[in-house]
Amino acid sequence: MSANPKQAREDHFERDMAQYRADFPALVQEVNGHPLAFLDSAASSQRAQPVIDAVTHYETHDHANVHRGVHTLSQRATESYEGARESVQRFINGASTREVVFTRGTTESINLVAQCFAGPRLSAGDEVLITHLEHHANIVPWQMLCERTGAKLIVAHVEDDGSVPAENVTSRFTDRTRILAISAVSNALGTVLPLDEIIPAAKAADITVVVDGAQAVPHQQVDVQALGADFFAFSAHKMVGPTGIGVLWGRETLLDAMPPWQGGGDMIETVTLEKSTWNTLPYKFEAGTPNISGAVGLGAAVEYLQGVGMDNISRYEHLLLNVLTEQLEAQGDVRIVGTAPGKAAVVSFLMDGVHPHDLGTIVDHHGVAVRTGHHCAMPIMQRFDVPGTARASLAFYNNRDDIDALVASLATVRKLFK
Ligand code: C6P
C-alpha cells in the first residue's frame, strides 16, 4: 500500500475492479499450458456469467416466438425481448424504445441506414464523408451506395499519430455533403474522435450524421441524445453480450420516414395480395423471427455493464492502457501505431523485423490472445504503409498480469525471430 493518498485510492480502485474478472468463466483456463491472457476484446469480448445465465434461463424456460402468441411462453418471450429493448434504451439514453432497432450488429445497422435512409436521398454529385480510419463496415456500404447513385465518397485525413482533429473533418464539408459516417473510436488505432466538436458542426451544415459506435459503447458512457447524431450503431458481442445481435439507434422522425429494410412477418400492419402496410417503429425494421435469446443476452449485458459502471470501466481501462503503453514503449524494438492523445483501450504495434502474424502465433503459444492483420481497416493500414499490426485490446476484466504475460511472450518472439 502506498503512503501517497492519491496512489492509495488508485490501488484501492484497481483492487475493486479486479473482482469483475471472476464473472468471466472463459478467462479461467489455460491455453497452450499458460494462463489465458485475453487481449482481443476489440474483436469480441468475453461473456459475463450473468449474460450466460440470462440466455440459458430464457432458452431453458421461456422460449417461444415473440409478438405472435397469446400463450404464456410467447408472452414471457415477448416481455424478455421488449424488456431488453428498454434496457438498451436506458443504457444509451434514447428518447424512446421506438428508436431502438435490433439488428445483427454494427455492420447490418450501417447497411440499413445506407440502403433505407441514404439510398433514396442521394443523387449524382452528392457527397458522403468518412474518415481514413473507418472499419470496412463504415466504408464498403457507402462505396456500394455511391456506385449505385453516382454520389462521391470523400475521405477526411488522419494525422501521423492517428488523431483526427475536428478541422480535418469539418474542412471537408461542402454544400453537397449529405452524410457524415464516422467512428466514435477506431478499432485499429484506438483513436477517440472529437465527435462533440464534429457533430454540432455537421448538424449546423444540415448533414446527417451516422456514428459507428462499435468500439465506443463497451468503453465509455454513451448518451445518444447528448451526442446529437442521427444514427448510432453498435454490436452486443463487443460489450460482454452475444454475437448476432446489435442495435441501430436512430431519430424517430428519420426512422419513421424510411422505407422498410426487409419484407416479411412482423414488419407489416396489413397484407393483401395487392398491397402491404407497415408496422410501427421499431418493428418495421425487424422482419421475421428475431434473435430473441441474443436480445435477452444484450439486455443482460447492458444491465451488467451498468452495475459495474461505465465511468469505472473507462477509468480502469485507461489505467491499464497507460501500463500497457509504457511497457511496450520500453521494449525498444516495438513501435506503436496510433499514439493520439486520449486514446481508448486499443494498442496496435509492430516489432522490428517480425511479421505481425508470426508475433501473434508465438504469443499464442504463451496463452496470449492478440489480433494480428489489418483489423478490417485496410485503408488505415495503407495510410501508415504497414501490411498490418499486432493489436492488444483491453477490457475491464483484464489486469496487469495479462500485460506482463504479453511482454514476457515478446521476449520469446525476439529470441526466435531476431
Ligand atoms: N471490429 C475488430 O476486430 P460487427 O462485425 O458488425 O459486429 O462490427 C463491425 C465493426 C464496425 N465498426 C468497428 C469500429 C468495429 O471495430 C467493428 C468490428 C472487430 O476490430 C472485428 S473486424
Coordinates of C-alpha atoms and ligand atoms in Angstrom, one line a residue:
M1 CA 0.0 0.0 0.0
S2 CA 1.4 3.4 -1.0
A3 CA 1.9 6.3 1.5
N4 CA 0.7 8.7 -1.1
P5 CA -3.1 9.1 -0.6
K6 CA -3.9 9.6 -4.3
Q7 CA -1.9 6.4 -5.2
A8 CA -3.6 4.6 -2.3
R9 CA -7.0 5.5 -3.8
E10 CA -5.9 4.3 -7.2
D11 CA -4.6 1.0 -5.7
H12 CA -8.0 0.6 -3.9
F13 CA -9.9 1.3 -7.1
E14 CA -7.8 -1.2 -9.0
R15 CA -8.4 -3.9 -6.4
D16 CA -12.1 -3.2 -6.5
M17 CA -12.2 -3.5 -10.3
A18 CA -10.2 -6.8 -10.2
Q19 CA -13.2 -8.6 -8.7
Y20 CA -15.1 -8.4 -12.0
R21 CA -12.7 -10.8 -13.7
A22 CA -14.3 -13.6 -11.8
D23 CA -17.6 -13.0 -13.7
F24 CA -15.9 -14.2 -16.9
P25 CA -15.6 -18.0 -16.9
A26 CA -13.7 -18.2 -20.2
L27 CA -10.8 -16.3 -18.6
V28 CA -10.2 -19.1 -16.1
Q29 CA -8.4 -21.5 -18.3
E30 CA -5.0 -22.4 -19.6
V31 CA -4.2 -22.1 -23.3
N32 CA -1.1 -23.9 -24.5
G33 CA -0.1 -24.6 -20.9
H34 CA -0.3 -21.0 -19.8
P35 CA -3.0 -19.0 -18.1
L36 CA -5.1 -17.3 -20.8
A37 CA -4.2 -13.6 -21.2
F38 CA -7.1 -12.4 -23.4
L39 CA -6.2 -9.2 -25.1
D40 CA -8.5 -9.3 -28.1
S41 CA -11.7 -7.8 -26.7
A42 CA -12.0 -5.3 -29.6
A43 CA -12.6 -8.2 -31.9
S44 CA -15.1 -9.8 -29.5
S45 CA -15.3 -9.6 -25.7
Q46 CA -15.8 -12.5 -23.4
R47 CA -19.3 -13.2 -21.9
A48 CA -20.2 -12.3 -18.4
Q49 CA -21.7 -15.1 -16.3
P50 CA -25.0 -13.1 -15.8
V51 CA -25.3 -12.9 -19.6
I52 CA -24.7 -16.6 -20.0
D53 CA -27.3 -17.2 -17.1
A54 CA -29.9 -15.0 -18.7
V55 CA -29.6 -16.6 -22.1
T56 CA -29.6 -20.1 -20.5
H57 CA -32.7 -19.3 -18.4
Y58 CA -34.5 -17.9 -21.4
E59 CA -33.6 -20.9 -23.6
T60 CA -34.4 -23.4 -20.8
H61 CA -37.8 -21.9 -19.6
D62 CA -39.2 -19.1 -21.7
H63 CA -38.6 -19.7 -25.4
A64 CA -41.4 -19.2 -27.9
N65 CA -41.9 -16.8 -30.8
V66 CA -42.4 -13.1 -29.9
H67 CA -45.3 -10.8 -30.7
R68 CA -47.4 -13.7 -32.0
G69 CA -48.9 -15.9 -29.4
V70 CA -51.4 -15.4 -26.6
H71 CA -50.0 -18.3 -24.7
T72 CA -47.8 -17.8 -21.7
L73 CA -44.4 -18.7 -23.1
S74 CA -44.9 -16.3 -26.1
Q75 CA -45.8 -13.6 -23.6
R76 CA -42.8 -14.3 -21.5
A77 CA -40.5 -14.3 -24.6
T78 CA -42.1 -11.0 -25.7
E79 CA -41.6 -9.5 -22.3
S80 CA -37.9 -10.5 -22.3
Y81 CA -37.3 -9.3 -25.8
E82 CA -39.0 -6.0 -25.2
G83 CA -37.5 -5.7 -21.8
A84 CA -34.1 -5.9 -23.4
R85 CA -35.0 -3.1 -25.7
E86 CA -36.0 -0.9 -22.7
S87 CA -32.6 -1.7 -21.1
V88 CA -30.8 -0.7 -24.2
Q89 CA -32.8 2.5 -24.5
R90 CA -31.9 3.4 -20.9
F91 CA -28.3 2.5 -21.4
I92 CA -27.8 4.8 -24.3
N93 CA -30.4 7.3 -23.2
G94 CA -32.6 7.0 -26.3
A95 CA -35.7 9.1 -26.1
S96 CA -38.0 6.1 -26.8
T97 CA -37.9 2.3 -27.5
R98 CA -39.2 3.1 -30.9
E99 CA -35.7 4.4 -31.7
V100 CA -34.0 1.1 -30.8
V101 CA -33.9 -1.3 -33.7
F102 CA -32.4 -4.7 -33.1
T103 CA -30.1 -5.8 -36.0
R104 CA -27.4 -8.5 -36.4
G105 CA -24.8 -5.9 -35.3
T106 CA -23.0 -2.8 -36.3
T107 CA -22.4 -3.9 -39.9
E108 CA -26.1 -4.6 -40.5
S109 CA -27.1 -1.3 -38.8
I110 CA -24.9 0.8 -41.1
N111 CA -26.1 -1.1 -44.2
L112 CA -29.6 -0.4 -43.1
V113 CA -29.0 3.3 -42.9
A114 CA -27.1 3.3 -46.2
Q115 CA -29.8 1.5 -48.1
C116 CA -33.0 2.8 -46.5
F117 CA -32.1 6.3 -45.4
A118 CA -29.3 7.4 -47.7
G119 CA -30.3 5.3 -50.8
P120 CA -33.5 7.2 -51.6
R121 CA -32.0 10.6 -50.8
L122 CA -28.6 10.7 -52.7
S123 CA -28.2 11.9 -56.2
A124 CA -25.2 12.0 -58.5
G125 CA -22.7 14.6 -57.3
D126 CA -23.8 14.4 -53.6
E127 CA -21.1 13.6 -51.1
V128 CA -20.7 11.0 -48.4
L129 CA -17.9 11.9 -46.0
I130 CA -16.0 9.3 -44.0
T131 CA -12.5 9.3 -42.4
H132 CA -9.4 7.3 -43.4
L133 CA -9.6 5.2 -40.2
E134 CA -13.0 3.7 -40.7
H135 CA -13.7 0.0 -40.3
H136 CA -14.8 -1.7 -43.5
A137 CA -18.3 -1.8 -42.2
N138 CA -18.3 2.0 -42.4
I139 CA -16.6 2.2 -45.8
V140 CA -18.0 -0.6 -48.0
P141 CA -21.7 0.1 -47.6
W142 CA -21.1 3.8 -48.6
Q143 CA -18.9 2.7 -51.6
M144 CA -21.7 0.5 -52.8
L145 CA -24.2 3.2 -52.4
C146 CA -22.0 5.8 -54.2
E147 CA -21.6 3.3 -57.1
R148 CA -25.4 3.0 -57.3
T149 CA -26.3 6.7 -57.0
G150 CA -23.3 8.5 -58.5
A151 CA -22.5 10.1 -55.2
K152 CA -18.9 10.7 -54.2
L153 CA -17.1 9.2 -51.3
I154 CA -14.9 11.9 -49.6
V155 CA -12.3 10.9 -47.1
A156 CA -11.1 13.1 -44.1
H157 CA -7.4 12.9 -43.4
V158 CA -5.9 11.1 -40.4
E159 CA -2.7 12.6 -38.9
D160 CA 0.5 10.7 -38.4
D161 CA -0.2 10.0 -34.8
G162 CA -3.7 8.6 -35.7
S163 CA -5.6 11.6 -34.5
V164 CA -8.4 13.2 -36.4
P165 CA -8.7 16.8 -35.3
A166 CA -12.3 18.1 -35.9
E167 CA -10.9 20.5 -38.5
N168 CA -9.8 17.6 -40.7
V169 CA -13.5 16.6 -41.0
T170 CA -15.3 19.9 -40.9
S171 CA -13.0 21.4 -43.6
R172 CA -14.3 18.7 -46.0
F173 CA -17.9 19.8 -45.6
T174 CA -19.3 21.2 -48.9
D175 CA -22.8 22.2 -49.9
R176 CA -23.0 18.7 -51.5
T177 CA -22.2 16.8 -48.2
R178 CA -25.3 14.8 -47.3
I179 CA -23.9 12.1 -45.0
L180 CA -21.1 12.1 -42.5
A181 CA -20.4 8.4 -41.5
I182 CA -17.8 8.4 -38.7
S183 CA -16.4 6.1 -36.0
A184 CA -16.6 7.2 -32.4
V185 CA -13.4 5.1 -31.6
S186 CA -11.1 3.5 -34.1
N187 CA -10.8 -0.3 -33.7
A188 CA -7.3 -0.3 -35.4
L189 CA -5.6 2.6 -33.6
G190 CA -7.7 3.3 -30.5
T191 CA -8.2 7.0 -31.6
V192 CA -11.2 8.6 -29.9
L193 CA -12.7 11.0 -32.4
P194 CA -13.8 14.5 -31.3
L195 CA -17.5 13.9 -32.0
D196 CA -18.5 16.6 -29.5
E197 CA -16.9 19.2 -31.9
I198 CA -17.7 17.5 -35.2
I199 CA -21.4 16.6 -34.8
P200 CA -22.6 20.1 -33.9
A201 CA -20.7 21.5 -36.9
A202 CA -22.2 18.8 -39.2
K203 CA -25.7 19.5 -37.9
A204 CA -25.3 23.2 -38.4
A205 CA -24.4 22.4 -42.0
D206 CA -27.5 20.2 -42.3
I207 CA -25.5 17.0 -42.7
T208 CA -27.0 13.6 -41.5
V209 CA -24.5 12.0 -39.1
V210 CA -24.1 8.2 -38.8
V211 CA -21.9 7.1 -35.9
D212 CA -20.2 3.7 -35.9
G213 CA -20.2 3.2 -32.1
A214 CA -18.9 -0.4 -32.1
Q215 CA -15.7 0.5 -30.2
A216 CA -17.2 3.2 -28.0
V217 CA -20.2 1.6 -26.3
P218 CA -18.0 -1.0 -24.5
H219 CA -15.7 1.6 -23.0
Q220 CA -17.5 4.8 -22.2
Q221 CA -20.9 6.1 -21.3
V222 CA -22.8 6.9 -24.5
D223 CA -25.7 9.3 -24.4
V224 CA -27.2 9.4 -27.9
Q225 CA -29.3 12.5 -27.2
A226 CA -26.4 14.5 -25.8
L227 CA -24.2 13.3 -28.7
G228 CA -26.6 14.8 -31.2
A229 CA -26.0 12.3 -34.1
D230 CA -28.9 11.0 -36.3
F231 CA -27.9 7.3 -36.2
F232 CA -25.7 5.3 -33.9
A233 CA -24.7 1.7 -34.5
F234 CA -23.2 -1.0 -32.2
S235 CA -22.8 -4.7 -31.6
A236 CA -23.6 -6.7 -28.4
H237 CA -20.6 -9.1 -28.8
K238 CA -18.1 -6.3 -28.1
M239 CA -19.8 -5.4 -24.8
V240 CA -19.9 -8.8 -23.0
G241 CA -23.1 -9.8 -24.8
P242 CA -23.8 -12.4 -27.5
T243 CA -22.9 -12.5 -31.2
G244 CA -25.5 -12.0 -33.9
I245 CA -27.3 -9.1 -32.2
G246 CA -26.7 -5.4 -32.2
V247 CA -28.5 -2.1 -32.4
L248 CA -29.3 0.7 -34.7
W249 CA -30.4 3.7 -32.8
G250 CA -32.0 6.4 -35.0
R251 CA -34.0 9.6 -34.5
E252 CA -37.7 8.6 -34.6
T253 CA -38.6 11.1 -37.3
L254 CA -35.9 9.8 -39.6
L255 CA -36.7 6.1 -39.0
D256 CA -40.3 6.9 -39.5
A257 CA -39.7 8.4 -42.9
M258 CA -37.6 5.5 -44.1
P259 CA -38.9 2.6 -46.1
P260 CA -38.6 -0.8 -44.6
W261 CA -35.4 -2.8 -44.9
Q262 CA -36.6 -6.4 -45.5
G263 CA -40.2 -7.6 -46.0
G264 CA -41.8 -10.5 -44.1
G265 CA -43.6 -11.3 -40.9
D266 CA -43.9 -8.8 -38.0
M267 CA -42.8 -5.8 -40.1
I268 CA -46.3 -5.4 -41.5
E269 CA -49.6 -3.9 -40.3
T270 CA -51.8 -5.4 -43.0
V271 CA -51.2 -7.5 -46.1
T272 CA -53.4 -8.1 -49.0
L273 CA -52.3 -9.7 -52.3
E274 CA -52.3 -6.2 -53.8
K275 CA -50.5 -4.2 -51.1
S276 CA -49.0 -4.2 -47.6
T277 CA -48.8 -1.5 -45.0
W278 CA -46.0 -1.3 -42.4
N279 CA -45.9 -1.9 -38.7
T280 CA -44.9 0.9 -36.3
L281 CA -41.4 1.5 -35.2
P282 CA -39.1 -0.3 -34.5
Y283 CA -40.9 -3.4 -35.8
K284 CA -41.0 -2.0 -39.3
F285 CA -37.2 -2.8 -39.5
E286 CA -37.4 -6.2 -37.8
A287 CA -38.8 -8.6 -40.4
G288 CA -39.1 -12.3 -39.4
T289 CA -38.5 -14.1 -36.2
P290 CA -35.7 -12.1 -34.4
N291 CA -32.7 -13.2 -32.4
I292 CA -34.7 -13.4 -29.2
S293 CA -32.1 -15.1 -27.0
G294 CA -29.5 -12.6 -28.4
A295 CA -31.6 -9.7 -27.3
V296 CA -32.1 -11.3 -23.9
G297 CA -28.3 -11.6 -23.7
L298 CA -27.8 -8.0 -24.8
G299 CA -30.3 -6.8 -22.2
A300 CA -28.4 -8.7 -19.5
A301 CA -25.1 -7.3 -20.8
V302 CA -26.2 -3.7 -20.5
E303 CA -27.6 -4.3 -17.1
Y304 CA -24.3 -5.9 -16.1
L305 CA -22.2 -3.1 -17.5
Q306 CA -24.3 -0.5 -15.7
G307 CA -23.8 -2.4 -12.5
V308 CA -20.0 -2.2 -13.0
G309 CA -20.4 1.5 -14.0
M310 CA -19.3 2.8 -17.4
D311 CA -17.2 5.6 -15.7
N312 CA -15.4 2.9 -13.6
I313 CA -14.8 0.9 -16.8
S314 CA -13.3 3.9 -18.6
R315 CA -11.1 4.9 -15.7
Y316 CA -9.8 1.3 -15.1
E317 CA -9.2 0.7 -18.8
H318 CA -7.2 3.9 -19.0
L319 CA -5.1 2.9 -16.1
L320 CA -4.3 -0.4 -17.9
L321 CA -3.8 1.3 -21.2
N322 CA -1.1 3.5 -19.6
V323 CA 0.6 0.5 -18.2
L324 CA 0.4 -1.4 -21.5
T325 CA 1.7 1.6 -23.5
E326 CA 4.6 2.3 -21.1
Q327 CA 5.6 -1.4 -21.1
L328 CA 5.5 -1.6 -24.9
E329 CA 7.4 1.7 -25.3
A330 CA 10.1 0.4 -23.0
Q331 CA 10.8 -2.6 -25.4
G332 CA 13.0 -0.5 -27.7
D333 CA 12.2 -2.6 -30.8
V334 CA 8.4 -2.1 -30.6
R335 CA 6.7 0.7 -32.4
I336 CA 3.1 1.7 -31.5
V337 CA 1.0 2.6 -34.5
G338 CA -1.6 5.2 -33.4
T339 CA -0.5 7.4 -30.5
A340 CA -3.3 10.0 -30.5
P341 CA -3.8 11.7 -27.1
G342 CA -6.8 10.4 -25.1
K343 CA -6.9 7.0 -26.8
A344 CA -9.3 4.2 -25.9
A345 CA -8.1 0.7 -24.8
V346 CA -6.5 -0.4 -28.1
V347 CA -2.8 -0.6 -28.8
S348 CA -1.6 -1.5 -32.3
F349 CA 2.1 -2.3 -32.6
L350 CA 4.9 -3.7 -34.7
M351 CA 8.1 -5.4 -33.6
D352 CA 11.1 -4.5 -35.8
G353 CA 11.8 -7.3 -38.3
V354 CA 8.9 -9.5 -37.2
H355 CA 5.7 -10.1 -39.2
P356 CA 2.6 -9.4 -37.0
H357 CA 1.2 -12.9 -37.8
D358 CA 4.4 -14.5 -36.6
L359 CA 4.2 -12.5 -33.4
G360 CA 0.6 -13.4 -32.9
T361 CA 1.3 -17.1 -33.3
I362 CA 4.2 -17.1 -30.9
V363 CA 2.5 -15.2 -28.2
D364 CA -0.5 -17.6 -28.5
H365 CA 1.9 -20.4 -27.6
H366 CA 2.2 -18.5 -24.3
G367 CA -1.5 -18.2 -23.8
V368 CA -1.7 -14.6 -25.0
A369 CA -4.5 -13.7 -27.4
V370 CA -3.9 -10.7 -29.6
R371 CA -5.3 -9.9 -33.0
T372 CA -3.0 -9.5 -36.0
G373 CA -3.5 -8.3 -39.5
H374 CA -5.4 -5.3 -41.0
H375 CA -8.3 -5.4 -38.4
C376 CA -10.9 -4.9 -41.2
A377 CA -9.5 -1.4 -41.7
M378 CA -7.2 -1.9 -44.7
P379 CA -7.2 1.8 -45.8
I380 CA -5.7 3.0 -42.5
M381 CA -3.0 0.3 -42.7
Q382 CA -2.3 1.6 -46.2
R383 CA -2.2 5.1 -44.8
F384 CA 0.6 4.0 -42.4
D385 CA 2.2 1.9 -45.0
V386 CA 2.1 -1.3 -43.0
P387 CA 0.7 -4.7 -44.0
G388 CA -1.0 -5.0 -40.7
T389 CA -0.2 -4.7 -37.0
A390 CA -0.5 -6.8 -33.8
R391 CA -3.2 -5.4 -31.7
A392 CA -3.7 -5.8 -27.9
S393 CA -7.1 -4.6 -26.8
L394 CA -8.2 -4.3 -23.3
A395 CA -11.5 -4.7 -21.4
F396 CA -12.3 -4.1 -17.7
Y397 CA -11.7 -7.8 -16.9
N398 CA -8.0 -7.6 -17.8
N399 CA -5.3 -7.0 -15.3
R400 CA -1.6 -6.3 -15.0
D401 CA -0.8 -10.0 -15.2
D402 CA -2.3 -10.1 -18.8
I403 CA 0.0 -7.2 -19.8
D404 CA 3.0 -8.9 -18.1
A405 CA 2.2 -12.1 -20.0
L406 CA 2.2 -10.3 -23.3
V407 CA 5.5 -8.5 -22.6
A408 CA 7.1 -11.8 -21.4
S409 CA 6.0 -13.6 -24.6
L410 CA 7.5 -10.8 -26.7
A411 CA 10.9 -11.9 -25.3
T412 CA 10.4 -15.3 -26.9
V413 CA 9.3 -13.7 -30.2
R414 CA 12.6 -11.7 -30.1
K415 CA 14.6 -14.9 -29.4
L416 CA 13.0 -16.8 -32.3
F417 CA 13.0 -14.2 -35.0
K418 CA 16.0 -12.0 -34.4
Ligands
C6P1 N1 -14.4 -4.9 -35.4 C1 -12.3 -5.9 -34.7 O1 -11.5 -6.9 -34.5 P1 -19.7 -6.3 -36.4 O2 -18.8 -7.3 -37.0 O3 -20.9 -5.9 -37.3 O4 -20.1 -6.7 -35.0 O5 -18.8 -5.0 -36.2 C2 -18.2 -4.4 -37.2 C3 -17.3 -3.3 -36.7 C4 -17.7 -2.0 -37.1 N2 -17.0 -0.9 -36.7 C5 -16.0 -1.0 -35.9 C6 -15.3 0.2 -35.4 C7 -15.5 -2.3 -35.5 O6 -14.5 -2.4 -34.7 C8 -16.2 -3.5 -35.9 C9 -15.7 -4.8 -35.6 C10 -13.7 -6.2 -35.0 O7 -11.8 -4.8 -34.7 C11 -14.0 -7.3 -35.9 S1 -13.5 -7.0 -37.5

